[in-house]
Short mmCIF file of C-alpha atoms and ligand atoms in Angstrom, two decimals:
data_model
loop_
_atom_site.label_atom_id
_atom_site.label_comp_id
_atom_site.label_asym_id
_atom_site.label_seq_id
_atom_site.Cartn_x
_atom_site.Cartn_y
_atom_site.Cartn_z
CA MET A 743 -25.44 -11.11 13.38
CA LEU A 744 -23.98 -12.79 10.29
CA GLY A 745 -22.31 -10.84 7.51
CA LEU A 746 -20.99 -11.72 4.08
CA GLY A 747 -18.20 -9.53 2.68
CA VAL A 748 -17.00 -9.34 -0.92
CA GLU A 749 -13.55 -7.99 -1.84
CA SER A 750 -12.49 -7.37 -5.45
CA THR A 751 -10.55 -4.08 -5.54
CA ALA A 752 -7.45 -5.36 -7.35
CA HIS A 753 -5.79 -8.78 -7.64
CA THR A 754 -7.91 -10.63 -5.08
CA PHE A 755 -11.46 -11.90 -5.32
CA SER A 756 -12.54 -12.96 -1.85
CA CYS A 757 -15.69 -13.73 0.11
CA ALA A 758 -15.84 -14.04 3.88
CA ILE A 759 -18.47 -14.72 6.51
CA LEU A 760 -18.13 -13.25 10.00
CA GLU A 761 -20.32 -13.45 13.05
CA LYS A 762 -20.65 -10.37 15.26
CA LYS A 763 -21.77 -10.69 18.88
CA GLY A 764 -21.57 -7.35 20.72
CA LYS A 765 -18.07 -6.04 20.10
CA GLN A 766 -16.70 -9.50 19.31
CA GLY A 767 -16.21 -10.70 15.77
CA LYS A 768 -15.45 -14.23 14.63
CA ILE A 769 -14.26 -15.18 11.15
CA LEU A 770 -16.26 -18.25 10.09
CA SER A 771 -14.73 -18.47 6.62
CA ASP A 772 -12.51 -16.45 4.30
CA VAL A 773 -11.91 -17.76 0.78
CA ARG A 774 -9.70 -16.03 -1.81
CA LYS A 775 -8.56 -16.48 -5.38
CA ILE A 776 -5.71 -14.23 -6.49
CA TYR A 777 -5.08 -13.11 -10.06
CA ARG A 778 -1.42 -13.57 -10.96
CA PRO A 779 -0.20 -11.56 -13.95
CA PRO A 780 2.38 -13.10 -16.29
CA GLU A 781 5.97 -12.88 -15.00
CA GLY A 782 7.41 -9.36 -15.30
CA GLU A 783 3.98 -7.73 -15.79
CA GLY A 784 1.65 -5.77 -13.51
CA ILE A 785 -2.09 -6.19 -12.97
CA HIS A 786 -4.09 -5.74 -16.17
CA PRO A 787 -7.50 -4.50 -14.90
CA ARG A 788 -9.48 -6.28 -17.63
CA GLU A 789 -7.68 -9.59 -17.13
CA ALA A 790 -8.04 -9.33 -13.36
CA SER A 791 -11.76 -8.63 -13.65
CA ARG A 792 -12.12 -11.62 -16.02
CA HIS A 793 -10.38 -13.74 -13.35
CA HIS A 794 -12.80 -12.42 -10.70
CA ILE A 795 -15.87 -13.15 -12.86
CA GLU A 796 -14.66 -16.71 -13.54
CA ASN A 797 -13.95 -17.38 -9.86
CA SER A 798 -16.77 -15.50 -8.13
CA SER A 799 -19.30 -18.34 -7.87
CA ILE A 800 -16.63 -20.88 -6.79
CA VAL A 801 -15.34 -18.56 -4.06
CA LEU A 802 -18.83 -17.71 -2.84
CA SER A 803 -20.01 -21.32 -2.60
CA GLU A 804 -16.77 -22.47 -0.93
CA CYS A 805 -17.14 -19.61 1.56
CA LEU A 806 -20.69 -20.67 2.48
CA VAL A 807 -19.71 -24.36 2.75
CA ASN A 808 -16.66 -23.58 4.96
CA ALA A 809 -18.80 -21.50 7.30
CA GLY A 810 -21.59 -24.10 7.32
CA ILE A 811 -24.06 -21.32 6.50
CA LYS A 812 -26.88 -21.01 3.95
CA ILE A 813 -27.18 -17.72 2.08
CA GLU A 814 -30.65 -17.27 3.63
CA ASP A 815 -28.98 -17.07 7.08
CA ILE A 816 -26.93 -13.99 6.14
CA ASP A 817 -28.13 -10.72 7.76
CA ILE A 818 -26.12 -8.22 5.71
CA VAL A 819 -23.89 -8.23 2.64
CA SER A 820 -21.07 -5.73 2.16
CA TYR A 821 -18.74 -5.11 -0.76
CA ALA A 822 -15.58 -3.09 -1.34
CA ALA A 823 -16.87 -0.03 -3.23
CA GLY A 824 -13.43 1.59 -3.65
CA PRO A 825 -10.73 2.65 -3.96
CA GLY A 826 -9.55 0.21 -6.59
CA LEU A 827 -9.56 -0.75 -10.26
CA GLY A 828 -12.93 0.00 -11.88
CA PRO A 829 -13.42 -3.28 -13.79
CA CYS A 830 -12.45 -5.30 -10.69
CA LEU A 831 -14.60 -3.27 -8.29
CA ARG A 832 -17.63 -3.77 -10.51
CA VAL A 833 -17.42 -7.58 -10.25
CA GLY A 834 -17.69 -7.53 -6.46
CA ALA A 835 -20.45 -4.94 -6.58
CA VAL A 836 -22.47 -7.05 -9.04
CA VAL A 837 -22.10 -10.18 -6.88
CA ALA A 838 -23.18 -8.31 -3.72
CA ARG A 839 -26.00 -6.48 -5.50
CA SER A 840 -27.38 -9.70 -7.00
CA LEU A 841 -27.45 -11.42 -3.61
CA ALA A 842 -28.96 -8.37 -1.91
CA SER A 843 -31.63 -8.03 -4.57
CA TYR A 844 -32.61 -11.71 -4.91
CA TYR A 845 -32.48 -12.64 -1.21
CA LYS A 846 -33.59 -9.21 0.10
CA ILE A 847 -30.49 -8.71 2.25
CA PRO A 848 -29.42 -5.19 3.36
CA ILE A 849 -26.33 -4.08 1.42
CA TYR A 850 -23.37 -1.92 2.58
CA PRO A 851 -20.69 -0.32 0.36
CA VAL A 852 -17.40 -0.36 2.31
CA ASN A 853 -14.21 1.65 1.86
CA HIS A 854 -11.46 -0.90 1.25
CA ALA A 855 -8.79 1.02 3.19
CA ILE A 856 -11.02 1.34 6.24
CA GLY A 857 -11.57 -2.42 5.91
CA HIS A 858 -7.82 -2.97 6.38
CA ILE A 859 -7.87 -0.80 9.52
CA GLU A 860 -11.02 -2.20 11.14
CA LEU A 861 -10.02 -5.84 10.69
CA GLY A 862 -6.56 -4.92 12.01
CA LYS A 863 -8.13 -3.46 15.15
CA LEU A 864 -10.35 -6.52 15.62
CA LEU A 865 -7.49 -8.99 15.27
CA THR A 866 -4.77 -7.10 17.18
CA GLY A 867 -6.90 -5.55 19.92
CA ALA A 868 -5.39 -2.09 19.31
CA GLN A 869 -7.72 0.55 20.79
CA ASN A 870 -6.64 3.96 19.56
CA PRO A 871 -3.61 3.45 17.34
CA LEU A 872 -1.61 5.52 14.95
CA VAL A 873 -2.07 3.43 11.79
CA LEU A 874 0.48 2.71 9.10
CA LEU A 875 -1.37 1.41 6.03
CA VAL A 876 1.13 0.00 3.54
CA SER A 877 -0.21 -2.03 0.63
CA GLY A 878 -0.38 -2.18 -3.15
CA GLY A 879 -2.83 0.73 -3.18
CA HIS A 880 -1.84 2.76 -0.10
CA THR A 881 1.01 4.28 1.84
CA MET A 882 -0.55 6.37 4.60
CA ILE A 883 -0.05 7.27 8.24
CA LEU A 884 -3.40 7.84 9.93
CA ALA A 885 -4.97 8.75 13.25
CA PHE A 886 -8.65 8.85 14.15
CA LEU A 887 -10.11 12.16 15.31
CA ASN A 888 -13.69 13.51 15.35
CA LYS A 889 -15.25 10.65 13.36
CA GLN A 890 -12.68 10.62 10.56
CA TRP A 891 -9.31 9.09 9.84
CA ARG A 892 -6.84 11.97 9.44
CA VAL A 893 -3.73 11.70 7.31
CA PHE A 894 -0.38 12.43 9.00
CA GLY A 895 1.77 11.50 6.02
CA GLU A 896 1.40 9.67 2.73
CA THR A 897 3.19 8.93 -0.52
CA LEU A 898 3.43 11.71 -3.07
CA ASP A 899 3.75 9.27 -5.97
CA ILE A 900 3.81 5.44 -5.98
CA THR A 901 2.92 3.32 -2.93
CA LEU A 902 5.36 1.16 -0.98
CA GLY A 903 3.74 -1.95 -2.50
CA GLN A 904 4.11 -0.54 -6.02
CA LEU A 905 7.76 0.31 -5.32
CA LEU A 906 8.45 -3.28 -4.30
CA ASP A 907 6.39 -4.83 -7.09
CA GLN A 908 7.75 -2.63 -9.89
CA PHE A 909 11.32 -3.16 -8.71
CA GLY A 910 10.73 -6.91 -8.26
CA ARG A 911 9.33 -7.26 -11.77
CA SER A 912 12.42 -5.58 -13.19
CA ILE A 913 14.56 -8.33 -11.67
CA GLY A 914 12.25 -11.01 -13.01
CA PHE A 915 9.93 -11.81 -10.10
CA ALA A 916 6.21 -12.29 -10.69
CA SER A 917 3.96 -9.74 -8.98
CA PRO A 918 3.36 -9.43 -6.02
CA CYS A 919 7.11 -9.40 -5.32
CA GLY A 920 7.44 -8.18 -1.69
CA LYS A 921 8.11 -11.63 -0.26
CA ASN A 922 10.76 -12.50 -2.88
CA ILE A 923 12.54 -9.19 -2.29
CA GLU A 924 12.48 -9.76 1.47
CA GLU A 925 14.04 -13.21 1.04
CA LEU A 926 16.79 -11.99 -1.28
CA ALA A 927 17.47 -8.94 0.92
CA SER A 928 18.03 -11.18 3.94
CA THR A 929 21.08 -12.77 2.26
CA THR A 930 23.26 -9.63 2.54
CA THR A 931 24.00 -6.53 4.60
CA ASN A 932 25.90 -4.67 1.91
CA TYR A 933 24.23 -1.26 1.70
CA VAL A 934 24.53 0.77 -1.50
CA SER A 935 23.58 4.42 -1.07
CA LEU A 936 20.19 5.30 -2.65
CA PRO A 937 18.04 8.47 -2.76
CA TYR A 938 16.15 9.07 0.48
CA SER A 939 13.18 11.36 -0.07
CA VAL A 940 11.02 12.60 2.81
CA LYS A 941 9.19 15.87 2.12
CA GLY A 942 7.47 17.36 5.14
CA ASN A 943 5.97 14.18 6.54
CA ASP A 944 5.29 12.66 3.11
CA VAL A 945 7.44 10.22 1.18
CA SER A 946 8.35 9.95 -2.48
CA PHE A 947 9.48 6.62 -3.91
CA SER A 948 9.78 7.13 -7.67
CA GLY A 949 13.41 8.36 -7.58
CA LEU A 950 14.32 5.47 -5.29
CA LEU A 951 12.73 3.04 -7.76
CA SER A 952 14.80 4.34 -10.71
CA ALA A 953 18.03 4.42 -8.70
CA SER A 954 17.46 0.89 -7.34
CA LYS A 955 16.94 -0.45 -10.87
CA SER A 956 20.27 1.10 -11.91
CA ILE A 957 22.24 -0.95 -9.32
CA ILE A 958 20.65 -4.33 -10.14
CA SER A 959 23.41 -5.33 -12.57
CA LYS A 960 26.08 -5.15 -9.80
CA SER A 961 24.23 -7.35 -7.29
CA ARG A 962 20.54 -8.25 -7.16
CA SER A 963 20.66 -9.02 -3.45
CA ASP A 964 22.47 -5.78 -2.54
CA ALA A 965 19.87 -3.89 -4.58
CA CYS A 966 17.00 -5.63 -2.72
CA TYR A 967 18.63 -5.01 0.66
CA SER A 968 19.42 -1.35 -0.05
CA LEU A 969 15.97 -0.69 -1.47
CA GLN A 970 14.27 -2.13 1.62
CA GLU A 971 16.59 -0.33 4.06
CA THR A 972 16.05 3.04 2.37
CA ALA A 973 12.28 2.78 1.86
CA PHE A 974 11.62 1.39 5.34
CA ALA A 975 13.85 4.05 6.96
CA MET A 976 11.80 6.75 5.18
CA ILE A 977 8.60 5.16 6.49
CA SER A 978 10.06 4.82 10.00
CA GLU A 979 11.11 8.47 10.09
CA THR A 980 7.63 9.69 9.14
CA VAL A 981 5.92 7.25 11.54
CA GLU A 982 8.20 8.42 14.34
CA ARG A 983 7.37 12.07 13.68
CA ALA A 984 3.63 11.27 13.56
CA LEU A 985 3.86 9.29 16.83
CA SER A 986 5.63 12.18 18.49
CA PHE A 987 3.12 14.72 17.14
CA THR A 988 -0.08 12.78 17.91
CA ARG A 989 1.27 11.32 21.18
CA LYS A 990 -0.47 8.03 20.40
CA LYS A 991 0.60 5.16 22.58
CA GLU A 992 -0.10 2.46 19.99
CA LEU A 993 1.13 1.85 16.44
CA MET A 994 -0.71 -0.62 14.21
CA VAL A 995 0.64 -1.72 10.82
CA VAL A 996 -1.85 -3.04 8.25
CA GLY A 997 -1.80 -3.82 4.50
CA GLY A 998 0.10 -6.42 2.49
CA VAL A 999 3.56 -4.94 3.21
CA ALA A 1000 2.88 -5.41 6.96
CA ALA A 1001 3.99 -9.00 6.31
CA ASN A 1002 7.61 -7.78 6.03
CA LYS A 1003 9.72 -8.72 9.07
CA ARG A 1004 12.40 -6.09 8.52
CA LEU A 1005 9.81 -3.31 8.37
CA SER A 1006 8.29 -4.56 11.65
CA GLN A 1007 11.72 -4.66 13.25
CA MET A 1008 12.46 -1.02 12.34
CA LEU A 1009 9.03 0.13 13.52
CA GLN A 1010 9.39 -1.77 16.78
CA ASP A 1011 12.55 0.25 17.46
CA VAL A 1012 10.59 3.45 16.83
CA CYS A 1013 7.86 2.30 19.26
CA LYS A 1014 10.42 1.48 21.95
CA ARG A 1015 11.79 5.02 21.77
CA HIS A 1016 8.27 6.44 22.20
CA ASN A 1017 6.99 3.97 24.74
CA ALA A 1018 4.26 2.89 22.33
CA LYS A 1019 2.78 -0.58 21.90
CA PHE A 1020 3.42 -2.19 18.54
CA PHE A 1021 0.71 -4.15 16.72
CA VAL A 1022 0.93 -5.78 13.34
CA VAL A 1023 -1.99 -7.45 11.59
CA PRO A 1024 -1.60 -11.27 11.43
CA LEU A 1025 0.11 -12.36 8.20
CA LYS A 1026 -2.95 -14.23 6.88
CA TYR A 1027 -5.09 -11.09 7.05
CA ALA A 1028 -2.46 -8.50 6.00
CA GLY A 1029 -3.37 -8.62 2.30
CA ASP A 1030 -6.76 -7.93 0.75
CA CYS A 1031 -9.55 -10.24 1.92
CA GLY A 1032 -13.30 -10.46 2.35
CA SER A 1033 -13.02 -10.40 6.16
CA GLN A 1034 -11.91 -6.76 6.07
CA ILE A 1035 -14.99 -5.77 4.13
CA CYS A 1036 -17.35 -8.01 6.06
CA TRP A 1037 -16.27 -6.75 9.49
CA THR A 1038 -16.50 -3.08 8.46
CA GLY A 1039 -20.00 -3.71 7.03
CA LEU A 1040 -21.04 -5.33 10.32
CA LEU A 1041 -19.75 -2.29 12.24
CA GLU A 1042 -21.63 0.05 9.89
CA SER A 1043 -24.82 -1.97 10.35
CA GLN A 1044 -24.84 -0.89 14.02
CA VAL A 1045 -25.65 2.66 12.95
CA LYS A 1046 -27.00 2.45 9.37
CA LYS A 1047 -29.75 0.57 7.61
CA GLY A 1048 -27.80 -0.14 4.43
CA VAL A 1049 -28.21 1.59 1.06
CA SER A 1050 -30.80 1.21 -1.70
CA LEU A 1051 -29.70 -0.84 -4.70
CA GLU A 1052 -29.59 2.33 -6.83
CA ASN A 1053 -26.85 3.61 -4.53
CA THR A 1054 -24.55 0.63 -4.79
CA PHE A 1055 -21.89 2.52 -6.71
CA VAL A 1056 -18.20 1.87 -6.99
CA THR A 1057 -15.72 4.78 -6.75
CA GLN A 1058 -12.22 4.13 -8.04
CA SER A 1059 -10.59 6.94 -6.06
CA TRP A 1060 -12.58 6.91 -2.81
CA ARG A 1061 -10.23 8.34 -0.18
CA LEU A 1062 -10.61 6.95 3.32
CA ASP A 1063 -10.19 10.37 4.94
CA SER A 1064 -13.46 11.48 3.30
CA VAL A 1065 -15.49 8.78 5.11
CA VAL A 1066 -17.44 9.78 8.24
CA VAL A 1067 -17.29 6.92 10.75
CA ASN A 1068 -20.30 6.92 13.08
CA TYR A 1069 -20.09 3.52 14.77
P1 AMP B 56 -2.46 -5.61 -0.54
O1 AMP B 56 -2.64 -4.56 -1.61
O2 AMP B 56 -2.87 -5.14 0.82
O3 AMP B 56 -3.07 -6.95 -0.90
O4 AMP B 56 -0.89 -5.86 -0.43
C1 AMP B 56 -0.14 -6.34 -1.52
C2 AMP B 56 1.26 -5.81 -1.42
O5 AMP B 56 1.95 -6.39 -0.30
C3 AMP B 56 2.08 -6.16 -2.65
O6 AMP B 56 2.70 -4.98 -3.11
C4 AMP B 56 3.11 -7.16 -2.13
O7 AMP B 56 4.36 -7.12 -2.82
C5 AMP B 56 3.26 -6.72 -0.69
N1 AMP B 56 3.83 -7.77 0.17
C6 AMP B 56 3.33 -9.00 0.42
N2 AMP B 56 4.18 -9.70 1.24
C7 AMP B 56 5.23 -8.88 1.50
C8 AMP B 56 6.45 -9.00 2.25
N3 AMP B 56 6.76 -10.11 2.91
N4 AMP B 56 7.30 -7.94 2.26
C9 AMP B 56 6.99 -6.80 1.62
N5 AMP B 56 5.88 -6.62 0.88
C10 AMP B 56 5.00 -7.64 0.83
MG1 MG B 57 -5.48 -3.48 0.08
#
């Protein structure tokens, strides 16, 4: 079975083709173009969607060429229907809908966050993990129970990715800033005390963001280091409590921030204490990509026929814990 997946929830426009044989999935191609806002600025939804429109046909044709596949060979097309930025989501939906309509291919709307998790499971081999989803759009701790992903902790305000990006922009990095902050943080071990805010098993990052900005003038690297140490310790505490509560024997980290080595190191320590296996999604597939959407669509196609074109909506605030997973 061959699937085509389209991702366009935020900064990335991506198409991917995967082949599914039984439970095995193989990525045949995954092509992305990423919208980069001007230095010091965040994503402007209209500008990002303009970027996606301009790049959609290039990405799609490169994806088909790389996979050595003709569009007529595709069995299903899936697209990220939310959560995300409305103008961006609509571009991916239009591309998928046009292909589905013209070539008569079954179409599947996919929840973007579930896409992160399912591709993570495919690539890491994790079976029944506690999931930490940390990206630009999400900060959530999740476990699967009775056909739904259940939330065991999440952010009460901004996400971990937003914390890093907003802080990074204030010291002059261009978004996304996580990698730059990680590099600068690795040059020091001088910790400056910052607000640590865990409420129940949820985290709050907005106070930490303001306080981190206020120490930039003393030392940019100390600020980066202290910000990472504080935010990642908050995440580790909540993950540890969730591991202990759910008694899961696996932890899987997915989302763009999963690329951070220091975060992995702290979480590995947590896993050691709880005798749990640690899995982190491969760097190349940590951020948003078409493969996440394609693989989830292929899984859905095992149990569903696809939706009619009239039902190919996008939903900006589509929470993953509202999705019933039947495959
Ligand atoms: P996503 O929304 O899944 O595409 O993830 C994007 C987020 O991942 C952005 O907020 C980036 O700053 C963040 N990110 C990417 N690489 C790293 C890294 N090495 N360390 C921390 N955050 C990162
Ligand atoms: Mg994402």
